[in-house]
CSV table of C-alpha atoms and ligand atoms in Angstrom, one decimal:
chain,number,residue,atom,x,y,z
F,1,UNK,CA,0.1,0.0,-0.1
F,2,UNK,CA,1.3,3.2,-1.2
F,3,UNK,CA,0.3,6.0,-0.4
F,4,UNK,CA,0.5,8.5,-3.7
F,5,UNK,CA,2.5,11.8,-1.3
F,6,UNK,CA,4.8,10.8,1.4
F,7,UNK,CA,2.8,11.2,4.7
F,8,UNK,CA,4.9,12.4,7.6
F,9,UNK,CA,4.2,11.5,11.2
F,10,UNK,CA,7.1,13.1,13.5
F,11,UNK,CA,6.5,16.3,14.1
F,12,UNK,CA,7.7,15.9,17.6
F,13,UNK,CA,11.3,15.3,16.1
F,14,UNK,CA,10.5,17.9,13.8
F,15,UNK,CA,8.3,20.2,12.0
F,16,UNK,CA,7.9,21.4,8.3
F,17,UNK,CA,9.1,24.4,7.7
F,18,UNK,CA,6.1,26.8,7.9
F,19,UNK,CA,5.0,29.7,5.0
F,20,UNK,CA,5.2,31.9,6.8
F,21,UNK,CA,8.8,31.6,8.9
F,22,UNK,CA,9.6,30.3,5.5
F,23,UNK,CA,8.2,33.2,4.0
F,24,UNK,CA,9.7,35.3,6.9
F,25,UNK,CA,13.8,33.8,6.1
F,26,UNK,CA,13.7,34.4,2.8
F,27,UNK,CA,13.2,38.1,2.6
F,28,UNK,CA,16.0,39.0,5.7
F,29,UNK,CA,18.8,36.6,4.0
F,30,UNK,CA,21.6,38.9,1.9
F,31,UNK,CA,21.0,42.0,4.1
F,32,UNK,CA,24.4,42.6,5.7
F,33,UNK,CA,22.9,41.3,9.5
F,34,UNK,CA,24.7,42.5,13.0
F,35,UNK,CA,22.1,44.0,15.2
F,36,UNK,CA,25.3,45.2,16.8
F,37,UNK,CA,26.0,47.3,14.3
F,38,UNK,CA,25.1,50.9,14.5
F,39,UNK,CA,24.6,51.8,11.1
F,40,UNK,CA,21.1,52.2,9.4
F,41,UNK,CA,22.1,47.8,8.9
F,42,UNK,CA,22.3,46.7,12.2
F,43,UNK,CA,19.6,48.7,13.4
F,44,UNK,CA,17.1,47.6,11.3
F,45,UNK,CA,18.9,43.8,11.9
F,46,UNK,CA,18.0,44.3,16.1
F,47,UNK,CA,14.4,45.6,15.6
F,48,UNK,CA,14.0,41.8,14.0
F,49,UNK,CA,15.2,40.6,16.9
F,50,UNK,CA,14.0,42.6,19.2
F,51,UNK,CA,10.1,41.9,16.9
F,52,UNK,CA,11.1,38.1,16.8
F,53,UNK,CA,11.8,38.5,20.9
F,54,UNK,CA,8.2,39.7,22.1
F,55,UNK,CA,6.2,37.8,20.0
F,56,UNK,CA,8.0,34.7,22.0
F,57,UNK,CA,7.8,36.6,25.1
F,58,UNK,CA,4.2,36.0,24.0
F,59,UNK,CA,4.2,32.6,22.9
F,60,UNK,CA,5.1,31.7,26.7
F,61,UNK,CA,3.8,34.1,28.2
F,62,UNK,CA,6.9,36.0,29.5
F,63,UNK,CA,8.9,39.4,28.9
F,64,UNK,CA,10.8,39.8,26.6
F,65,UNK,CA,13.7,40.5,28.1
F,66,UNK,CA,13.5,37.4,30.0
F,67,UNK,CA,14.7,35.6,26.5
F,68,UNK,CA,17.7,34.6,25.2
F,69,UNK,CA,18.4,33.0,21.6
F,70,UNK,CA,21.0,30.3,21.6
F,71,UNK,CA,21.1,27.1,19.2
F,72,UNK,CA,18.5,25.4,19.6
F,73,UNK,CA,17.0,23.9,23.3
F,74,UNK,CA,20.0,21.4,23.6
F,75,UNK,CA,22.1,24.6,23.9
F,76,UNK,CA,19.3,26.2,26.3
F,77,UNK,CA,19.4,22.7,28.5
F,78,UNK,CA,22.7,23.2,28.4
F,79,UNK,CA,23.7,26.6,29.0
F,80,UNK,CA,20.6,27.2,32.4
F,81,UNK,CA,22.2,23.5,33.8
F,82,UNK,CA,25.5,24.2,34.0
F,83,UNK,CA,24.6,27.4,36.3
F,84,UNK,CA,24.1,24.9,39.6
F,85,UNK,CA,26.4,23.1,41.4
F,86,UNK,CA,24.0,20.4,41.7
F,87,UNK,CA,20.6,18.9,39.5
F,88,UNK,CA,17.3,16.7,40.4
F,89,UNK,CA,16.3,16.0,36.9
F,90,UNK,CA,13.6,13.4,36.1
F,91,UNK,CA,15.1,9.7,34.4
F,92,UNK,CA,12.7,10.5,31.8
F,93,UNK,CA,14.3,13.8,30.5
F,94,UNK,CA,15.6,14.4,26.9
F,95,UNK,CA,19.7,13.6,26.4
F,96,UNK,CA,20.2,17.7,26.3
F,97,UNK,CA,19.8,17.5,29.7
F,98,UNK,CA,20.6,13.9,31.1
F,99,UNK,CA,23.7,13.6,29.1
F,100,UNK,CA,24.4,17.9,30.1
F,101,UNK,CA,24.8,16.7,33.7
F,102,UNK,CA,25.4,13.5,33.7
F,103,UNK,CA,25.8,14.1,37.6
F,104,UNK,CA,22.2,14.7,38.1
F,105,UNK,CA,20.0,13.0,40.9
F,106,UNK,CA,17.2,11.8,38.8
F,107,UNK,CA,13.7,10.7,40.2
F,108,UNK,CA,11.8,8.2,39.6
F,109,UNK,CA,9.0,8.7,36.9
F,110,UNK,CA,5.6,5.5,37.4
F,111,UNK,CA,4.6,3.2,35.2
F,112,UNK,CA,2.5,5.6,33.4
F,113,UNK,CA,5.8,7.7,32.8
F,114,UNK,CA,4.9,10.5,35.9
F,115,UNK,CA,7.4,11.3,38.1
F,116,UNK,CA,7.2,10.3,41.3
F,117,UNK,CA,6.4,13.7,43.2
F,118,UNK,CA,7.3,11.5,46.8
F,119,UNK,CA,10.4,11.0,45.5
F,120,UNK,CA,10.9,14.3,44.4
F,121,UNK,CA,10.4,15.6,48.2
F,122,UNK,CA,12.3,13.1,49.3
F,123,UNK,CA,15.7,14.2,47.8
F,124,UNK,CA,14.3,17.7,48.2
F,125,UNK,CA,13.8,17.4,51.9
F,126,UNK,CA,17.8,16.1,51.8
F,127,UNK,CA,19.1,18.4,50.6
F,128,UNK,CA,21.5,20.5,53.6
F,129,UNK,CA,20.1,24.2,53.7
F,130,UNK,CA,23.0,25.8,52.0
F,131,UNK,CA,23.7,23.5,49.2
F,132,UNK,CA,19.3,24.9,48.3
F,133,UNK,CA,20.1,28.2,46.2
F,134,UNK,CA,22.5,26.4,44.6
F,135,UNK,CA,20.4,23.3,43.5
F,136,UNK,CA,18.9,23.4,40.1
F,137,UNK,CA,15.1,20.2,39.7
F,138,UNK,CA,14.6,20.0,35.8
F,139,UNK,CA,11.3,18.1,34.6
F,140,UNK,CA,10.0,18.2,31.1
F,141,UNK,CA,6.7,19.6,30.6
F,142,UNK,CA,6.0,16.9,28.5
F,143,UNK,CA,7.9,13.6,27.1
F,144,UNK,CA,9.4,13.9,23.1
F,145,UNK,CA,8.5,9.6,23.2
F,146,UNK,CA,5.6,9.4,24.8
F,147,UNK,CA,3.8,12.5,25.2
F,148,UNK,CA,2.8,12.2,29.1
F,149,UNK,CA,2.7,15.6,31.2
F,150,UNK,CA,4.2,16.1,34.2
F,151,UNK,CA,2.3,17.6,37.1
F,152,UNK,CA,4.3,21.0,36.5
F,153,UNK,CA,2.4,23.1,39.1
F,154,UNK,CA,2.3,20.8,41.8
F,155,UNK,CA,6.2,19.8,40.8
F,156,UNK,CA,7.5,23.7,40.7
F,157,UNK,CA,4.8,24.5,44.1
F,158,UNK,CA,6.6,21.4,45.7
F,159,UNK,CA,10.8,22.7,44.6
F,160,UNK,CA,9.7,26.2,45.9
F,161,UNK,CA,8.5,25.2,49.3
F,162,UNK,CA,12.6,24.2,49.5
F,163,UNK,CA,13.6,27.2,48.5
F,164,UNK,CA,15.2,25.7,44.9
F,165,UNK,CA,14.4,26.7,41.3
F,166,UNK,CA,12.6,25.0,38.8
F,167,UNK,CA,13.0,24.3,34.9
F,168,UNK,CA,11.4,22.6,32.4
F,169,UNK,CA,11.8,21.6,29.0
F,170,UNK,CA,9.0,22.9,27.4
F,171,UNK,CA,9.8,21.6,24.1
F,172,UNK,CA,7.0,19.9,23.5
F,173,UNK,CA,4.4,21.7,24.6
F,174,UNK,CA,4.8,25.0,23.4
F,175,UNK,CA,3.4,25.7,20.3
F,176,UNK,CA,1.2,23.3,21.0
F,177,UNK,CA,-0.9,24.7,24.5
F,178,UNK,CA,-1.9,28.4,26.3
F,179,UNK,CA,0.7,28.2,28.2
F,180,UNK,CA,2.6,31.5,31.0
F,181,UNK,CA,5.9,30.9,32.0
F,182,UNK,CA,5.3,34.0,34.7
F,183,UNK,CA,2.1,32.1,35.8
F,184,UNK,CA,3.2,29.2,36.1
F,185,UNK,CA,5.4,30.5,37.8
F,186,UNK,CA,8.8,28.1,36.7
F,187,UNK,CA,12.8,30.2,36.8
F,188,UNK,CA,14.1,29.1,33.4
F,189,UNK,CA,12.0,27.4,30.4
F,190,UNK,CA,13.5,25.8,27.0
F,191,UNK,CA,12.1,26.7,23.8
F,192,UNK,CA,13.0,25.6,20.7
F,193,UNK,CA,12.0,27.0,16.7
F,194,UNK,CA,12.6,23.3,14.7
F,195,UNK,CA,9.6,21.9,16.9
F,196,UNK,CA,6.9,24.5,16.6
F,197,UNK,CA,7.1,25.1,13.1
F,198,UNK,CA,10.4,27.6,12.8
F,199,UNK,CA,13.5,26.4,11.6
F,200,UNK,CA,15.8,24.2,13.3
F,201,UNK,CA,19.2,25.4,14.9
F,202,UNK,CA,17.5,27.9,17.0
F,203,UNK,CA,16.1,28.0,20.2
F,204,UNK,CA,15.2,30.7,23.7
F,205,UNK,CA,15.8,30.2,27.1
F,206,UNK,CA,13.6,32.0,29.6
F,207,UNK,CA,15.3,32.8,32.8
F,208,UNK,CA,12.2,34.6,35.2
F,209,UNK,CA,13.2,38.1,35.4
F,210,UNK,CA,16.1,39.1,37.4
F,211,UNK,CA,18.0,35.1,37.1
F,212,UNK,CA,20.6,35.9,35.7
F,213,UNK,CA,22.9,32.7,34.6
F,214,UNK,CA,27.1,32.7,33.6
F,215,UNK,CA,27.3,31.6,30.2
F,216,UNK,CA,28.6,29.2,28.2
F,217,UNK,CA,29.5,30.5,24.5
F,218,UNK,CA,31.5,33.7,25.8
F,219,UNK,CA,33.0,36.5,22.6
F,220,UNK,CA,31.2,39.9,22.5
F,221,UNK,CA,28.7,39.6,25.2
F,222,UNK,CA,25.3,39.2,23.3
F,223,UNK,CA,21.8,38.3,24.5
F,224,UNK,CA,22.8,40.3,27.5
F,225,UNK,CA,26.2,38.9,28.5
F,226,UNK,CA,24.7,35.1,28.3
F,227,UNK,CA,24.6,33.9,25.0
F,228,UNK,CA,27.8,35.2,22.9
F,229,UNK,CA,28.1,35.3,18.8
F,230,UNK,CA,26.5,37.2,16.2
F,231,UNK,CA,22.3,36.4,16.5
F,232,UNK,CA,21.0,34.3,13.5
F,233,UNK,CA,19.2,36.1,12.8
F,234,UNK,CA,17.2,34.6,9.6
F,235,UNK,CA,17.0,32.3,12.6
F,236,UNK,CA,15.0,34.0,14.6
F,237,UNK,CA,13.4,35.8,12.2
F,238,UNK,CA,11.8,32.4,10.8
F,239,UNK,CA,11.4,31.5,15.1
F,240,UNK,CA,9.2,34.6,16.1
F,241,UNK,CA,6.9,34.4,12.3
F,242,UNK,CA,6.5,30.4,12.9
F,243,UNK,CA,5.8,31.6,17.1
F,244,UNK,CA,3.0,34.0,15.2
F,245,UNK,CA,1.6,31.1,13.3
F,246,UNK,CA,0.7,28.6,16.4
F,247,UNK,CA,-0.1,31.8,19.2
F,248,UNK,CA,-3.2,32.1,16.4
F,249,UNK,CA,-3.4,28.3,16.2
F,250,UNK,CA,-4.0,27.7,19.7
F,251,UNK,CA,-6.4,31.1,20.0
F,252,UNK,CA,-7.9,29.0,17.8
F,253,UNK,CA,-8.5,25.9,19.0
F,254,UNK,CA,-9.1,24.0,15.8
F,255,UNK,CA,-5.7,22.5,14.7
F,256,UNK,CA,-5.5,21.3,19.2
F,257,UNK,CA,-8.6,19.6,18.5
F,258,UNK,CA,-8.7,18.2,15.3
F,259,UNK,CA,-4.8,16.0,16.4
F,260,UNK,CA,-6.8,14.9,19.5
F,261,UNK,CA,-10.2,13.5,18.0
F,262,UNK,CA,-8.0,11.7,15.0
F,263,UNK,CA,-5.5,11.0,17.9
F,264,UNK,CA,-8.7,9.0,19.3
F,265,UNK,CA,-9.7,7.3,16.5
F,266,UNK,CA,-6.5,6.2,15.6
F,267,UNK,CA,-6.2,4.0,19.0
F,268,UNK,CA,-9.5,2.7,18.9
F,269,UNK,CA,-9.2,1.8,15.2
F,270,UNK,CA,-5.6,0.0,16.1
F,271,UNK,CA,-6.8,-1.3,19.4
F,272,UNK,CA,-9.7,-3.1,18.0
F,273,UNK,CA,-8.2,-4.7,15.3
F,274,UNK,CA,-5.5,-5.8,17.0
F,275,UNK,CA,-5.6,-5.7,21.0
F,276,UNK,CA,-2.0,-7.4,21.1
F,277,UNK,CA,-0.3,-3.8,20.4
F,278,UNK,CA,0.3,-1.6,23.6
F,279,UNK,CA,-0.9,2.4,23.9
F,280,UNK,CA,2.3,3.2,26.2
F,281,UNK,CA,0.7,5.4,29.1
F,282,UNK,CA,-2.6,4.7,27.8
F,283,UNK,CA,-5.0,6.5,29.6
F,284,UNK,CA,-2.0,9.6,31.4
F,285,UNK,CA,-2.1,13.2,30.6
F,286,UNK,CA,-0.8,12.8,27.0
F,287,UNK,CA,-0.1,15.8,24.4
F,288,UNK,CA,-3.1,15.7,21.8
F,289,UNK,CA,-0.8,15.0,18.4
F,290,UNK,CA,1.3,11.7,19.8
F,291,UNK,CA,0.9,8.1,20.5
F,292,UNK,CA,4.0,5.5,21.3
F,293,UNK,CA,3.1,2.1,20.6
F,294,UNK,CA,4.5,-1.5,21.3
F,295,UNK,CA,4.1,-3.8,18.4
F,296,UNK,CA,4.7,-6.9,20.6
F,297,UNK,CA,7.9,-8.8,18.7
F,298,UNK,CA,9.0,-6.5,15.0
F,299,UNK,CA,11.2,-5.2,16.1
F,300,UNK,CA,10.5,-0.7,15.2
F,301,UNK,CA,13.6,-0.8,12.1
F,302,UNK,CA,11.1,-3.3,10.9
F,303,UNK,CA,8.4,-1.1,11.3
F,304,UNK,CA,9.6,1.8,10.3
F,305,UNK,CA,11.4,0.7,7.1
F,306,UNK,CA,8.2,-0.9,6.3
F,307,UNK,CA,6.3,2.2,6.9
F,308,UNK,CA,8.3,4.1,4.9
F,309,UNK,CA,8.1,1.8,2.2
F,310,UNK,CA,4.9,2.6,3.0
F,311,UNK,CA,5.3,6.3,2.2
F,312,UNK,CA,4.6,6.8,5.6
F,313,UNK,CA,7.2,7.9,8.1
F,314,UNK,CA,7.2,7.7,11.8
F,315,UNK,CA,10.0,7.1,14.7
F,316,UNK,CA,11.2,5.0,16.8
F,317,UNK,CA,11.3,7.1,20.5
F,318,UNK,CA,14.0,10.5,20.2
F,319,UNK,CA,15.0,11.2,17.0
F,320,UNK,CA,18.0,12.3,18.2
F,321,UNK,CA,19.2,8.9,19.2
F,322,UNK,CA,19.0,7.6,16.1
F,323,UNK,CA,21.8,5.8,14.2
F,324,UNK,CA,21.4,4.4,17.9
F,325,UNK,CA,19.7,1.0,18.0
F,326,UNK,CA,19.7,1.1,22.1
F,327,UNK,CA,16.8,1.0,23.6
F,328,UNK,CA,14.4,4.1,24.9
F,329,UNK,CA,15.6,4.9,28.4
F,330,UNK,CA,12.4,6.7,28.6
F,331,UNK,CA,9.6,3.5,28.5
F,332,UNK,CA,12.5,1.4,30.5
F,333,UNK,CA,12.1,3.7,33.4
F,334,UNK,CA,8.7,3.3,33.1
F,335,UNK,CA,8.7,-0.7,33.8
F,336,UNK,CA,8.3,-1.3,30.6
F,337,UNK,CA,12.1,-2.2,28.9
F,338,UNK,CA,10.1,-5.3,27.4
F,339,UNK,CA,8.6,-3.5,25.3
F,340,UNK,CA,11.1,-0.8,24.0
F,341,UNK,CA,13.0,-2.6,21.2
F,342,UNK,CA,9.4,-3.0,19.6
F,343,UNK,CA,7.6,0.9,19.7
F,344,UNK,CA,7.0,3.3,17.3
F,345,UNK,CA,5.7,6.4,18.1
F,346,UNK,CA,3.5,9.1,16.2
F,347,UNK,CA,3.9,12.5,16.1
F,348,UNK,CA,0.9,14.7,14.5
F,349,UNK,CA,1.7,18.6,13.3
F,350,UNK,CA,-0.4,22.1,11.7
F,351,UNK,CA,0.0,20.3,8.4
F,352,UNK,CA,-1.5,16.8,9.1
F,353,UNK,CA,-4.7,15.9,8.0
F,354,UNK,CA,-7.4,13.5,8.9
F,355,UNK,CA,-6.9,11.4,6.0
F,356,UNK,CA,-2.9,10.9,7.2
F,357,UNK,CA,-3.9,9.2,10.3
F,358,UNK,CA,-6.3,6.3,8.6
F,359,UNK,CA,-4.6,5.5,5.6
F,360,UNK,CA,-1.5,4.7,9.0
F,361,UNK,CA,-3.7,3.0,10.6
F,362,UNK,CA,-4.1,0.2,7.6
F,363,UNK,CA,-0.8,0.4,7.3
F,364,UNK,CA,-0.2,-0.3,11.4
F,365,UNK,CA,-3.3,-3.3,10.8
F,366,UNK,CA,-1.8,-4.7,7.8
F,367,UNK,CA,1.8,-4.0,8.8
F,368,UNK,CA,1.4,-6.3,12.0
F,369,UNK,CA,-1.0,-8.4,9.9
F,370,UNK,CA,1.2,-9.6,8.3
F,371,UNK,CA,4.4,-9.8,9.6
F,372,UNK,CA,3.0,-11.4,13.5
P,1,PLP,N1,14.2,18.9,24.6
P,1,PLP,C1,13.2,17.8,24.5
P,1,PLP,C2,12.5,17.4,25.0
P,1,PLP,C3,12.8,17.8,22.9
P,1,PLP,O1,12.5,16.7,21.9
P,1,PLP,C4,14.4,18.1,22.0
P,1,PLP,C5,14.8,17.5,20.3
P,1,PLP,O2,13.7,16.6,19.8
P,1,PLP,C6,15.3,18.9,22.8
P,1,PLP,C7,15.4,18.9,23.5
P,1,PLP,C8,16.7,19.6,21.3
P,1,PLP,O3,16.2,20.8,21.7
P,1,PLP,P1,17.3,21.1,19.8
P,1,PLP,O4,16.6,20.1,18.6
P,1,PLP,O5,16.7,22.6,19.4
P,1,PLP,O6,18.7,21.0,20.4
């Protein structure tokens, strides 16, 4: 069953570039644009960067002077995590957190992939009073593999009761949901452009007003000294345009409503036809665009290649680990290491149609019946 046009269902890895972002970026290319220059071209570039910063601030419910542009989510995570002596993180964080601080104290998750708050509380209680100021808790808002959302409000309150700062990797939530980092009372948060329909290679760290971090990239002192290097003007402009488009989508609630409905149908169809296929974190609070399946005895790589031949692109767990055929640390932390070699992640987005998810359901059912 080969589809006429390829079907892309790997948005949690990266999203197609939105037309508005592409247009804005193309328009920005060519002119000599260094926002630190005082001449006309420099001033124009500065205005474009600051306009984009305001757009990001609007998307995340924060102030523009709290936004520091980076080369992506990975750098933003590294920047904040290297600013603290002690880091506490969940076991299911993205590698951009776990590898940035291999010395982090790790908190277990339950079988749904939700952080165990009692374990976090125990670690916080065990901190010496003088260490609390130099400790950071980092918990992602939603997992890129399973889509499971964490009880962020409770986590933030718990950490603040102990006088400990909180960072959240918001890469999979920003651009999908209406959020306000200020109202959540976070201290730091990470966002990435290419997950919201902007270009890869640009992201931001949000630092609550009054908070500063030591730079990890030092030089000319750009980004208020927190991230040196001439700004990636076209990337930042594309990020701003994507943020604007995502804001409009969130306000309209049409795409999120449709995707939630279509994923529910996809899961029901697969469940009814192949009850042996497990839906990971079924029943948990999950991102509306993510379904993670385990097809017993069919290796993820085999299923992905077979679906690719059918013209449908999905992934196994995290795309950042593609090429590495190691078991997902997320599924393993949930106590389902037995399913890890067989998982498929389906993640949709702004360009996905109902027909594409219907085709995918048929392709997965056909593949399972053929290979099992
Ligand atoms: N955090 C999460 C949850 C992600 O899913 C990703 C990318 O897959 C990153 C961080 C890294 O972001 P970037 O690709 O912009 O470096």
